[in-house]
Structures are given as structure tokens and as C-alpha cells.
């Protein structure tokens, strides 16, 4: 039987009577064996509460969780065989690296020789063999991070749960640790769930991203799926940079933008005719999909919009520009060598290739 974690109709409310808050609302989800799944969403959307219920640190108000067919609901946290790494790491600062890693093994009654063998394996795994007897207080942030992960892996858990484990690190170290944790997870083939509100982190690390909004799942998909085919404006906006332009359906495969421009969309994608006539929808186009032409005269063909450059950020390897297109602005990402001589105030033509234009539902206004 597969070691997938199955989550069915899980709900969580806090408080009672008038003060009741529904924090997690009817979540159904399968965490596939051997995959790294990220719970991603804005602050307060219920990610941590869901993770804590999986860990057994919080009891669901209703619903069921099971692994290998075994109902987890009555199983206390200490008997779930899950490893956890919290944002705070919760290491014992005055104990050595080895003592920290051995701690869960000691709690389980493993003999001294067994503990030493396992600690040595784990130290090798995280490449801190030379720091066995150093106090945790004398380690760098990244080294402490690795010790926390080794401790969570000590008892060979069935599931590794990571709650914003990198948020205390500076940007560079954080990126290095993202790669390190991902490589470790893939090498061990362990199933892992990570909570993050950082979409770049989720895109870098996850096999599957679960995007959450107000206690519900907005979308489940691979990083590419949620980036390329977001189900609605919330997901499109949360994942990556995007031009999300108000539009109205104007034909079977065309929409009209705020400035009156007619835009053709790809008939093989969700066509404009699927939306009720007159409904305000959104046209999504990612910055790297907008083609910038430096001469407004060259091409007044399909889906070309004249505009003026109002902002340029050139970081050498890539360039980002804002184009004011009477009625809306477009963000464009390009390679600097594709747009030589681009200058502020320059008239340009922005082409929106039909196959790169996605039509999506507008999020309800709060
Ligand atoms: P963040 O990224 O800020 O950690 P999150 O998505 O992880 O946010 P949760 O920590 O799951 O969100 O919290 C979801 C909501 O539940 C929040 O509004 C929070 O205030 C509320 N909440 C969490 N724990 C409790 C509790 N023990 N009692 C009452 N409300 C709670």
C-alpha cells in the first residue's frame, strides 16, 4: 500500500459561539509518497494550522487523515513517526551537535551504540562530521538549520514537516539552503511538506504546490502549472510577476482591454466565449511573454499595442521595463541584448502573442 498521506474534508475552527473562526475549510488533498509538497499562501490563510493538524499538534474540528490506510486522527503527535522542523528550529543551544541529533533517539530508548551510529550517518548526510562535539550556539545559521533537519530525520520519519524553516536566514543563505534541502529530500526519497509564504521558494523546491486562500485550496499543481495556468486572479497574482489586465469578452476568441484595444486569444485555451458577455474578466500575460518592438511603425499587426517606456531596471542578465499603453501598464521582461538602446520615454510596440494570453476569472472585490 502506498505511503501517501490522504487528507479528507479537514476543517478547523477556533473559538466558540459568536467568536468562532473557520481557519481551515474542507481541505481534500493527497500528499504523494516521495514528493515535496509546499503549502503556499498569504499570512493567515491557514497553512500552519493545516500542517499542525497533520503533525498531530492540533486536532481537526472534523474530517479524517490517513497514511497507509491507517486513520491518524486518534494517533498522538509522538506516535505519528513524523519529523518536524520549525521556524525557530527549537534546538537545545547548550548541547552539542551530536547530542541534539541524538535527542529523539534517546527519547525512543535507543541504546548508546545505536545512537552513535545513527548520529554519525546523519552528520555525514549534512556534512558536519567535523562539528560533532561543537555546541549548537557556536554554529552559523545555515549549520544550525542542517542540524535541525538531521534531528528531524533521526528516527527515519515517514513524513518530514517543515514550517517556514528558512525564514530566519538572509537571502543568499536561504537560497543555498533551499537547494540543499531539496537535494537531500530527493536523495532520501522522503515525503515532505513545507509551509512557506514565499512563492519563489515554493517554485524552487516543490514537486507540487498547494496554493491556499482564506482556509481553502485555491489550486493544486506543479510549479509550472500554477505559474502557467493559474485558475484565477488570486493565484495568478500570488505566483510570480504578471500583467493582469481588466478585459471584457468581445468575440469568440477576443477580448477588449481597458484602453479599447482588441486582443485575440488562442482558441485552444479557455476561449472568451466561455465567459458571459459583459462580464469583467482578466487577461494574464507574463512579463517574459510580451514581445517588445522598438519601432512603433514596423508592425501594427495583431495584438500589437503602442506604448511608451516609463521605467527600466537593467540588472545585466535581465531587463525589466514598464510600458504605459494608454489605459493600462505592461511589465516586460527581456534579455538586454534583445532590446539594445531601450530608453525612458521611447515609443515602442508591445506584442501580446495570442498563445501567451490567458483569460481568467477576476477575484471578487473585498
Ligand atoms: P502565517 O504565514 O502568518 O504563519 P498561516 O497561513 O500559517 O499564516 P495560520 O497560522 O494557520 O496561518 O493561522 C490562520 C488563522 O488562524 C489566523 O487568522 C490565526 O490568527 C488563526 N489562529 C491560528 N491559531 C489559532 C489559535 N490557537 N486560536 C485562535 N486563532 C488561531
Coordinates of C-alpha atoms and ligand atoms in Angstrom, one line a residue:
X1 CA 0.0 0.0 0.0
X2 CA 1.3 3.5 -0.8
X3 CA 2.6 5.7 1.9
X4 CA 0.7 8.7 0.6
X5 CA -1.0 10.9 3.2
X6 CA -4.7 11.3 2.5
X7 CA -6.5 14.3 3.9
X8 CA -10.3 14.2 3.6
X9 CA -12.7 17.0 4.4
X10 CA -10.5 18.5 7.1
X11 CA -11.9 21.6 8.9
X12 CA -10.6 23.5 11.8
X13 CA -12.3 26.2 13.7
X14 CA -11.0 28.2 16.7
X15 CA -13.2 29.7 19.4
X16 CA -16.9 29.1 20.1
X17 CA -20.2 30.8 19.9
X18 CA -20.0 34.3 18.4
X19 CA -16.2 34.2 18.4
X20 CA -15.9 31.2 16.2
X21 CA -13.4 31.4 13.3
X22 CA -13.2 28.9 10.5
X23 CA -9.5 28.7 9.7
X24 CA -9.3 25.6 7.6
X25 CA -12.3 24.8 5.4
X26 CA -12.9 21.4 4.0
X27 CA -9.5 20.5 2.7
X28 CA -9.2 17.4 0.5
X29 CA -5.6 16.5 -0.6
X30 CA -3.3 13.6 -1.2
X31 CA 0.4 14.1 -0.4
X32 CA 2.1 11.6 -2.8
X33 CA 4.9 9.4 -1.5
X34 CA 8.4 10.7 -2.1
X35 CA 7.3 14.2 -3.1
X36 CA 7.9 17.6 -1.7
X37 CA 4.7 19.5 -1.4
X38 CA 4.6 23.2 -0.5
X39 CA 1.6 24.8 1.3
X40 CA 1.8 28.4 -0.1
X41 CA -0.4 31.4 0.6
X42 CA -0.5 34.8 2.3
X43 CA -0.2 35.2 6.0
X44 CA -3.3 33.9 7.9
X45 CA -4.6 31.6 5.2
X46 CA -4.3 28.5 7.4
X47 CA -1.1 26.9 6.2
X48 CA 0.5 26.4 9.6
X49 CA -2.8 25.2 11.1
X50 CA -3.1 22.5 8.4
X51 CA 0.5 21.4 8.9
X52 CA 0.0 21.3 12.7
X53 CA -3.1 19.1 12.3
X54 CA -1.0 16.8 10.1
X55 CA 1.7 16.7 12.8
X56 CA -0.9 15.9 15.4
X57 CA -0.3 19.2 17.3
X58 CA -3.8 20.4 16.6
X59 CA -7.0 18.4 16.5
X60 CA -9.2 18.9 13.4
X61 CA -12.8 20.0 14.1
X62 CA -13.9 17.5 11.5
X63 CA -12.5 15.3 8.7
X64 CA -10.0 12.5 8.5
X65 CA -6.4 11.9 7.8
X66 CA -4.8 8.6 7.0
X67 CA -1.5 7.1 5.9
X68 CA -1.0 3.6 4.5
X69 CA -4.7 3.2 5.3
X70 CA -4.2 3.9 9.0
X71 CA -6.5 6.6 10.5
X72 CA -4.2 9.2 12.0
X73 CA -6.9 11.1 13.8
X74 CA -6.6 9.3 17.2
X75 CA -2.8 9.0 16.9
X76 CA -0.9 11.4 19.2
X77 CA 1.9 13.5 17.7
X78 CA 4.6 11.5 19.4
X79 CA 3.4 8.3 17.7
X80 CA 3.0 9.5 14.2
X81 CA 6.6 8.9 13.1
X82 CA 6.8 12.4 11.5
X83 CA 9.9 14.6 11.7
X84 CA 9.4 18.4 12.2
X85 CA 11.5 21.5 11.6
X86 CA 10.0 24.7 12.9
X87 CA 10.9 28.3 12.0
X88 CA 12.5 28.7 15.4
X89 CA 14.4 25.3 14.9
X90 CA 13.9 24.6 18.7
X91 CA 17.4 23.2 19.1
X92 CA 19.0 22.9 22.6
X93 CA 21.6 25.7 22.4
X94 CA 23.9 24.4 25.1
X95 CA 24.0 20.8 23.9
X96 CA 26.4 19.6 21.2
X97 CA 25.5 19.0 17.6
X98 CA 25.6 15.2 18.3
X99 CA 23.5 15.5 21.5
X100 CA 20.9 17.5 19.6
X101 CA 20.6 15.0 16.8
X102 CA 20.6 12.0 19.3
X103 CA 17.9 13.5 21.4
X104 CA 14.8 11.9 19.7
X105 CA 16.7 8.6 19.5
X106 CA 17.3 8.8 23.3
X107 CA 13.7 9.5 23.9
X108 CA 12.8 6.4 22.0
X109 CA 15.1 4.3 24.2
X110 CA 17.7 3.5 21.5
X111 CA 21.0 2.2 23.1
X112 CA 24.1 4.4 23.1
X113 CA 25.9 2.5 20.3
X114 CA 22.8 2.7 18.1
X115 CA 22.5 6.4 18.8
X116 CA 26.2 7.0 17.9
X117 CA 25.9 5.1 14.7
X118 CA 22.8 6.9 13.5
X119 CA 24.2 10.3 14.5
X120 CA 27.4 9.6 12.6
X121 CA 25.3 8.7 9.5
X122 CA 23.3 11.9 9.8
X123 CA 26.3 14.1 10.3
X124 CA 27.8 12.7 7.1
X125 CA 24.5 13.4 5.3
X126 CA 24.5 17.0 6.4
X127 CA 28.3 17.3 6.0
X128 CA 29.0 18.4 9.6
X129 CA 31.1 15.4 10.6
X130 CA 33.8 17.8 11.8
X131 CA 31.5 19.6 14.2
X132 CA 30.2 16.6 16.2
X133 CA 31.1 18.0 19.6
X134 CA 30.6 21.7 19.0
X135 CA 27.9 23.5 20.9
X136 CA 24.9 24.5 18.7
X137 CA 25.4 28.1 20.0
X138 CA 28.7 28.2 18.1
X139 CA 27.2 27.3 14.7
X140 CA 26.3 29.6 11.8
X141 CA 22.6 30.0 10.8
X142 CA 22.9 27.5 7.9
X143 CA 24.7 24.9 10.1
X144 CA 22.0 25.2 12.8
X145 CA 19.5 24.7 10.0
X146 CA 21.2 21.5 8.9
X147 CA 21.3 20.2 12.5
X148 CA 17.6 20.8 12.9
X149 CA 16.9 18.8 9.7
X150 CA 19.2 16.0 10.8
X151 CA 17.4 15.8 14.1
X152 CA 14.1 15.7 12.3
X153 CA 15.4 12.9 10.2
X154 CA 17.0 10.9 13.0
X155 CA 14.2 8.4 13.6
X156 CA 13.7 7.8 9.8
X157 CA 10.3 9.5 9.8
X158 CA 7.6 8.6 7.2
X159 CA 7.0 12.3 6.7
X160 CA 9.1 15.4 7.1
X161 CA 7.2 18.5 8.1
X162 CA 8.9 21.9 7.6
X163 CA 7.2 25.1 8.9
X164 CA 8.9 28.1 7.3
X165 CA 12.3 26.6 8.1
X166 CA 14.3 29.2 6.2
X167 CA 12.6 32.4 7.1
X168 CA 15.2 33.5 9.6
X169 CA 18.0 33.3 7.1
X170 CA 19.4 36.0 4.9
X171 CA 18.5 35.9 1.2
X172 CA 21.7 34.3 0.0
X173 CA 21.9 31.5 2.6
X174 CA 18.2 31.0 2.2
X175 CA 18.6 30.2 -1.5
X176 CA 21.6 27.9 -0.8
X177 CA 19.5 26.0 1.8
X178 CA 16.6 25.7 -0.5
X179 CA 18.7 23.8 -2.9
X180 CA 20.4 21.8 -0.1
X181 CA 17.1 20.7 1.5
X182 CA 15.6 19.8 -1.9
X183 CA 18.6 17.7 -2.9
X184 CA 18.5 15.9 0.5
X185 CA 14.8 15.2 0.2
X186 CA 15.3 13.8 -3.4
X187 CA 18.3 11.8 -2.4
X188 CA 16.5 10.2 0.5
X189 CA 13.2 9.9 -1.4
X190 CA 11.4 11.1 1.7
X191 CA 7.9 12.6 1.6
X192 CA 7.9 16.2 2.8
X193 CA 5.5 19.1 3.3
X194 CA 6.8 22.6 3.6
X195 CA 4.9 25.7 4.6
X196 CA 6.0 28.9 3.0
X197 CA 4.6 32.3 2.0
X198 CA 7.5 32.8 -0.4
X199 CA 6.3 31.9 -3.9
X200 CA 9.9 31.8 -5.2
X201 CA 10.8 29.3 -2.5
X202 CA 7.8 27.1 -3.4
X203 CA 8.7 27.3 -7.1
X204 CA 12.3 26.3 -6.4
X205 CA 11.7 23.4 -4.1
X206 CA 8.3 21.8 -4.7
X207 CA 7.1 18.9 -6.8
X208 CA 3.5 20.1 -6.0
X209 CA 2.3 23.5 -4.8
X210 CA -0.9 23.8 -2.8
X211 CA -2.0 27.4 -3.1
X212 CA -4.2 28.4 -0.2
X213 CA -6.5 31.4 0.3
X214 CA -8.8 32.0 3.3
X215 CA -8.5 28.4 4.6
X216 CA -9.3 26.8 1.3
X217 CA -7.3 25.3 -1.5
X218 CA -7.2 27.7 -4.5
X219 CA -5.2 25.4 -6.7
X220 CA -3.0 22.3 -6.6
X221 CA -0.4 21.8 -9.3
X222 CA 3.2 21.6 -10.3
X223 CA 5.1 24.9 -10.1
X224 CA 4.8 25.2 -13.9
X225 CA 1.1 24.5 -13.8
X226 CA 0.3 27.1 -11.2
X227 CA 2.6 29.7 -13.0
X228 CA 1.3 29.0 -16.5
X229 CA -2.3 28.1 -15.8
X230 CA -3.5 29.8 -12.7
X231 CA -7.2 29.1 -12.0
X232 CA -8.0 32.7 -11.0
X233 CA -6.7 36.2 -10.4
X234 CA -5.6 35.4 -6.8
X235 CA -3.3 32.6 -7.9
X236 CA -2.0 34.5 -11.0
X237 CA -1.2 37.4 -8.7
X238 CA 0.4 35.4 -6.0
X239 CA 2.6 33.3 -8.2
X240 CA 5.3 35.3 -10.0
X241 CA 5.1 38.6 -11.7
X242 CA 2.2 39.0 -14.1
X243 CA 0.3 41.5 -16.2
X244 CA -3.3 41.0 -15.0
X245 CA -5.4 43.3 -17.3
X246 CA -9.1 44.0 -16.9
X247 CA -10.9 42.9 -20.0
X248 CA -14.3 42.1 -21.4
X249 CA -15.1 39.3 -23.9
X250 CA -15.7 40.9 -27.3
X251 CA -15.9 37.8 -29.6
X252 CA -15.5 34.0 -29.5
X253 CA -11.7 34.4 -29.1
X254 CA -11.2 38.0 -28.5
X255 CA -11.3 40.4 -25.6
X256 CA -11.3 44.2 -25.3
X257 CA -8.9 45.8 -22.9
X258 CA -9.5 48.9 -20.8
X259 CA -7.9 51.2 -23.5
X260 CA -10.3 49.8 -26.1
X261 CA -7.6 47.5 -27.7
X262 CA -8.9 44.3 -29.3
X263 CA -6.8 41.2 -28.3
X264 CA -7.0 37.8 -29.9
X265 CA -6.5 34.8 -27.6
X266 CA -5.6 31.3 -28.5
X267 CA -8.7 29.2 -29.4
X268 CA -7.2 26.1 -27.9
X269 CA -7.1 27.7 -24.4
X270 CA -10.1 28.8 -22.4
X271 CA -11.9 30.8 -25.0
X272 CA -13.5 34.2 -24.4
X273 CA -16.9 32.7 -25.3
X274 CA -16.8 30.7 -22.1
X275 CA -17.3 33.8 -20.1
X276 CA -20.7 35.6 -20.0
X277 CA -20.8 38.6 -22.4
X278 CA -20.3 41.8 -20.5
X279 CA -18.6 40.1 -17.5
X280 CA -15.3 41.7 -16.5
X281 CA -12.6 39.2 -16.7
X282 CA -8.8 39.3 -16.6
X283 CA -6.2 38.8 -19.3
X284 CA -3.0 37.4 -17.9
X285 CA 0.3 37.6 -19.7
X286 CA 3.6 37.0 -18.0
X287 CA 6.3 39.7 -18.5
X288 CA 8.6 37.4 -20.4
X289 CA 5.9 36.6 -22.9
X290 CA 5.4 40.2 -24.0
X291 CA 7.5 40.9 -27.1
X292 CA 8.9 44.4 -27.3
X293 CA 9.4 46.0 -30.7
X294 CA 11.5 49.2 -30.7
X295 CA 9.7 50.8 -33.6
X296 CA 6.0 51.6 -33.4
X297 CA 5.8 51.7 -37.2
X298 CA 7.1 48.2 -38.0
X299 CA 4.2 46.2 -37.0
X300 CA 0.7 47.3 -36.3
X301 CA -0.5 43.8 -36.8
X302 CA -2.5 41.5 -34.5
X303 CA -2.2 42.1 -30.7
X304 CA 0.3 44.9 -31.0
X305 CA -0.2 47.8 -28.6
X306 CA 1.7 51.1 -28.8
X307 CA 3.1 52.5 -25.6
X308 CA 5.9 54.5 -24.0
X309 CA 8.7 53.3 -21.8
X310 CA 8.2 54.7 -18.3
X311 CA 10.6 52.6 -16.2
X312 CA 13.7 50.4 -16.9
X313 CA 15.6 48.2 -14.5
X314 CA 18.6 46.6 -16.1
X315 CA 20.4 44.2 -13.8
X316 CA 22.8 42.9 -16.6
X317 CA 21.5 39.4 -17.1
X318 CA 17.9 40.6 -17.4
X319 CA 15.9 43.7 -18.0
X320 CA 12.5 44.7 -16.7
X321 CA 10.6 47.6 -18.3
X322 CA 7.2 49.3 -17.7
X323 CA 5.3 50.3 -20.7
X324 CA 2.4 52.8 -20.5
X325 CA -0.2 51.8 -23.0
X326 CA -2.9 54.4 -22.6
X327 CA -5.4 52.7 -20.2
X328 CA -3.0 50.3 -18.5
X329 CA 0.6 49.5 -17.9
X330 CA 2.6 46.4 -19.0
X331 CA 5.6 44.9 -17.3
X332 CA 8.0 43.4 -19.8
X333 CA 11.0 41.1 -19.0
X334 CA 13.6 40.7 -21.7
X335 CA 17.2 39.9 -22.2
X336 CA 19.1 43.3 -22.5
X337 CA 20.6 42.1 -25.8
X338 CA 17.1 41.7 -27.3
X339 CA 16.3 45.4 -26.7
X340 CA 19.5 47.3 -27.3
X341 CA 19.2 51.1 -26.8
X342 CA 15.9 50.9 -25.0
X343 CA 15.4 54.3 -23.2
X344 CA 13.0 56.0 -21.0
X345 CA 10.3 57.9 -22.9
X346 CA 10.9 55.9 -26.0
X347 CA 7.8 54.9 -28.1
X348 CA 7.6 51.2 -28.5
X349 CA 5.2 48.4 -29.7
X350 CA 4.2 45.7 -27.2
X351 CA 3.0 42.5 -28.9
X352 CA 0.9 40.0 -26.9
X353 CA 1.2 36.6 -28.7
X354 CA -2.3 35.0 -28.6
X355 CA -1.0 31.7 -27.2
X356 CA 0.5 33.5 -24.2
X357 CA -2.7 35.4 -23.3
X358 CA -4.7 33.5 -20.6
X359 CA -8.2 34.5 -19.7
X360 CA -9.1 34.1 -16.0
X361 CA -11.9 34.9 -13.6
X362 CA -11.5 38.2 -11.8
X363 CA -11.2 37.7 -8.0
X364 CA -14.3 39.1 -6.2
X365 CA -13.5 42.5 -4.8
X366 CA -13.3 42.6 -1.0
Ligands
LIG1 P1 1.5 32.8 8.6 O1 2.1 32.7 7.3 O2 1.3 34.2 9.1 O3 2.1 31.9 9.7 P2 -0.7 30.9 8.2 O4 -1.2 30.8 6.8 O5 0.3 29.8 8.6 O6 -0.1 32.3 8.4 P3 -2.2 30.1 10.5 O7 -1.1 30.3 11.4 O8 -2.6 28.7 10.1 O9 -1.9 30.9 9.1 O10 -3.4 30.9 11.0 C1 -4.7 31.0 10.3 C2 -5.6 31.8 11.1 O11 -6.0 31.1 12.3 C3 -5.1 33.2 11.6 O12 -6.1 34.1 11.4 C4 -4.7 33.0 13.1 O13 -4.9 34.2 13.8 C5 -5.8 31.9 13.5 N1 -5.3 31.1 14.6 C6 -4.2 30.2 14.5 N2 -4.1 29.6 15.7 C7 -5.1 30.0 16.5 C8 -5.5 29.6 17.8 N3 -4.8 28.8 18.5 N4 -6.6 30.3 18.3 C9 -7.2 31.2 17.6 N5 -6.9 31.5 16.3 C10 -5.9 30.9 15.8

